[in-house]
CSV table of C-alpha atoms in Angstrom, one decimal:
chain,number,residue,atom,x,y,z
A,287,VAL,CA,-0.2,-0.1,0.0
A,288,GLU,CA,1.0,3.7,-0.2
A,289,VAL,CA,-0.1,6.3,2.3
A,290,ASP,CA,-0.6,10.1,0.9
A,291,PRO,CA,0.9,11.9,3.8
A,292,GLU,CA,-1.1,14.9,2.9
A,293,THR,CA,-4.4,13.2,3.4
A,294,GLY,CA,-3.8,9.7,4.9
A,295,ASP,CA,-5.6,8.1,2.2
A,296,VAL,CA,-4.5,4.7,1.6
A,297,GLN,CA,-4.0,3.4,-2.0
A,298,PHE,CA,-3.4,-0.4,-2.8
A,299,ARG,CA,-0.9,-1.2,-4.9
A,300,ARG,CA,-1.1,-4.9,-5.1
A,301,TYR,CA,-3.1,-7.5,-3.1
A,302,VAL,CA,-2.1,-11.4,-3.7
A,303,ALA,CA,-3.4,-14.0,-1.8
A,304,VAL,CA,-2.6,-17.7,-2.0
A,305,ASP,CA,-5.3,-20.0,-0.1
A,306,ASP,CA,-5.1,-23.9,0.4
A,307,CYS,CA,-8.7,-24.8,0.0
A,308,GLY,CA,-8.4,-28.8,-0.1
A,309,ARG,CA,-9.8,-30.3,-3.0
A,310,VAL,CA,-11.6,-27.7,-4.9
A,311,LEU,CA,-15.3,-28.7,-6.4
A,312,ASN,CA,-16.1,-25.3,-7.9
A,313,PRO,CA,-13.3,-22.9,-8.7
A,314,MET,CA,-15.7,-20.1,-8.9
A,315,LEU,CA,-17.3,-20.2,-5.6
A,316,VAL,CA,-14.0,-20.9,-4.0
A,317,ASP,CA,-12.5,-17.5,-5.8
A,318,GLY,CA,-16.0,-15.7,-4.7
A,319,GLN,CA,-15.5,-16.9,-1.5
A,320,VAL,CA,-11.9,-15.5,-0.9
A,321,HIS,CA,-12.7,-12.4,-2.8
A,322,GLY,CA,-15.6,-11.6,-0.7
A,323,GLY,CA,-13.9,-12.6,2.5
A,324,ILE,CA,-10.8,-10.2,1.4
A,325,VAL,CA,-13.1,-7.2,0.7
A,326,GLN,CA,-14.8,-7.6,4.1
A,327,ALA,CA,-11.2,-7.7,5.7
A,328,LEU,CA,-10.7,-4.6,4.0
A,329,GLY,CA,-13.6,-2.6,5.3
A,330,GLN,CA,-12.9,-4.1,8.7
A,331,ALA,CA,-9.5,-2.5,8.6
A,332,LEU,CA,-10.1,0.8,7.1
A,333,LEU,CA,-13.8,1.8,7.3
A,334,GLU,CA,-16.4,0.0,9.4
A,335,GLU,CA,-16.6,1.4,13.0
A,336,ALA,CA,-20.0,1.0,15.1
A,337,VAL,CA,-20.3,4.6,16.7
A,338,TYR,CA,-22.2,5.9,19.5
A,339,ASP,CA,-24.0,8.7,20.8
A,340,GLU,CA,-23.5,10.1,24.4
A,341,ASN,CA,-26.8,8.1,25.5
A,342,GLY,CA,-25.5,4.9,23.8
A,343,GLN,CA,-27.6,4.9,20.9
A,344,LEU,CA,-26.1,3.7,17.9
A,345,VAL,CA,-25.4,6.4,15.2
A,346,THR,CA,-23.8,4.1,12.4
A,347,GLY,CA,-26.9,1.6,12.3
A,348,GLU,CA,-27.9,2.3,8.7
A,349,LEU,CA,-25.4,2.2,5.3
A,350,THR,CA,-25.8,5.9,5.0
A,351,GLU,CA,-23.6,6.2,8.3
A,352,TYR,CA,-21.6,3.0,8.3
A,353,ALA,CA,-19.1,2.8,5.7
A,354,ILE,CA,-18.4,-0.4,3.8
A,355,PRO,CA,-15.7,-1.0,0.8
A,356,LYS,CA,-17.2,0.5,-2.5
A,357,ALA,CA,-16.0,-1.0,-5.8
A,358,THR,CA,-13.8,1.7,-6.3
A,359,ASP,CA,-12.0,0.8,-2.9
A,360,VAL,CA,-10.9,-2.8,-4.0
A,361,PRO,CA,-7.9,-3.0,-5.4
A,362,TRP,CA,-7.3,-6.1,-8.2
A,363,LEU,CA,-6.8,-9.1,-6.3
A,364,GLU,CA,-4.3,-11.5,-7.3
A,365,THR,CA,-5.6,-15.0,-6.1
A,366,ASP,CA,-4.2,-18.4,-6.4
A,367,ARG,CA,-4.8,-21.4,-4.4
A,368,THR,CA,-3.0,-25.2,-3.4
A,369,GLU,CA,-5.0,-27.8,-3.3
A,370,THR,CA,-4.0,-30.4,-0.5
A,371,PRO,CA,-6.8,-32.7,0.1
A,372,SER,CA,-8.0,-33.0,3.6
A,373,PRO,CA,-7.6,-36.5,5.0
A,374,VAL,CA,-11.0,-35.9,7.2
A,375,ASN,CA,-13.7,-36.4,4.7
A,376,PRO,CA,-13.9,-38.5,1.8
A,377,LEU,CA,-14.0,-35.7,-0.7
A,378,GLY,CA,-11.0,-33.9,0.5
A,379,VAL,CA,-12.5,-30.6,0.6
A,380,LYS,CA,-12.1,-27.8,3.1
A,381,GLY,CA,-14.2,-24.8,4.3
A,382,VAL,CA,-13.2,-21.7,2.5
A,383,GLY,CA,-15.8,-19.1,3.7
A,384,GLU,CA,-13.2,-17.6,6.2
A,385,ALA,CA,-10.2,-17.9,4.5
A,386,GLY,CA,-10.2,-14.4,2.6
A,387,THR,CA,-10.9,-12.8,5.8
A,388,ILE,CA,-8.7,-14.4,8.5
A,389,ALA,CA,-5.4,-13.4,7.1
A,390,ALA,CA,-6.5,-10.6,5.3
A,391,THR,CA,-7.2,-7.9,8.0
A,392,PRO,CA,-4.1,-8.0,10.0
A,393,ALA,CA,-2.0,-8.1,6.5
A,394,ILE,CA,-3.6,-4.8,5.6
A,395,VAL,CA,-3.2,-3.2,9.0
A,396,ASN,CA,0.4,-4.1,8.8
A,397,ALA,CA,0.8,-3.0,5.3
A,398,VAL,CA,-0.3,0.5,6.3
A,399,LEU,CA,1.8,0.6,9.3
A,400,ASP,CA,4.9,-0.6,7.3
A,401,ALA,CA,3.9,2.4,5.0
A,402,LEU,CA,3.8,4.8,8.0
A,403,ALA,CA,7.1,3.6,9.5
A,404,PRO,CA,8.9,6.4,7.9
A,405,PHE,CA,7.1,9.0,9.9
A,406,GLY,CA,7.3,7.3,13.4
A,407,VAL,CA,4.1,5.7,13.5
A,408,ARG,CA,4.1,2.2,15.0
A,409,HIS,CA,0.9,1.5,16.0
A,410,LEU,CA,-3.1,2.6,15.1
A,411,ASP,CA,-6.5,1.1,16.1
A,412,MET,CA,-8.8,0.1,13.3
A,413,PRO,CA,-10.3,1.1,11.5
A,414,LEU,CA,-7.5,3.2,10.1
A,415,LYS,CA,-9.4,5.7,8.4
A,416,PRO,CA,-7.5,8.9,6.5
A,417,GLU,CA,-8.3,11.4,9.2
A,418,LYS,CA,-7.0,9.0,12.0
A,419,ILE,CA,-3.7,8.3,9.6
A,420,TRP,CA,-3.1,12.1,9.1
A,421,ARG,CA,-3.4,12.7,12.8
A,422,ALA,CA,-0.9,10.1,13.7
A,423,ILE,CA,1.6,11.3,11.1
A,424,ARG,CA,1.0,14.8,12.3
A,425,GLY,CA,1.4,13.4,15.9
A,426,ALA,CA,4.4,11.5,15.6
């Protein structure tokens, strides 16, 4: 990733993921699950936040206030897979529904922190919104 120090905006330059999905019965389904999980992780890492007012009422309860990734936020995803059959079932398949999400969230956060290292920023809590990144750069 690259971070614009003037705005805190994060731009993906490349995203690569290789998942071991066991025996693949439907490649398009597997790709869709992995891609969807990565996009969910992108949202969790950079955008999504539950905000409550002083009375404890959720103020980001609708999609007009709760940020989720748009198509323009999603980088080109370079994905591939290995097929190591599972020994615990006759088809050799493995669950793939969570595969894209599990590693992607920390990978995205760590990539942003690597980009911020020259500015002395070592830690940020999610979501890594542009304003939070900008303030961290200014405060480091």
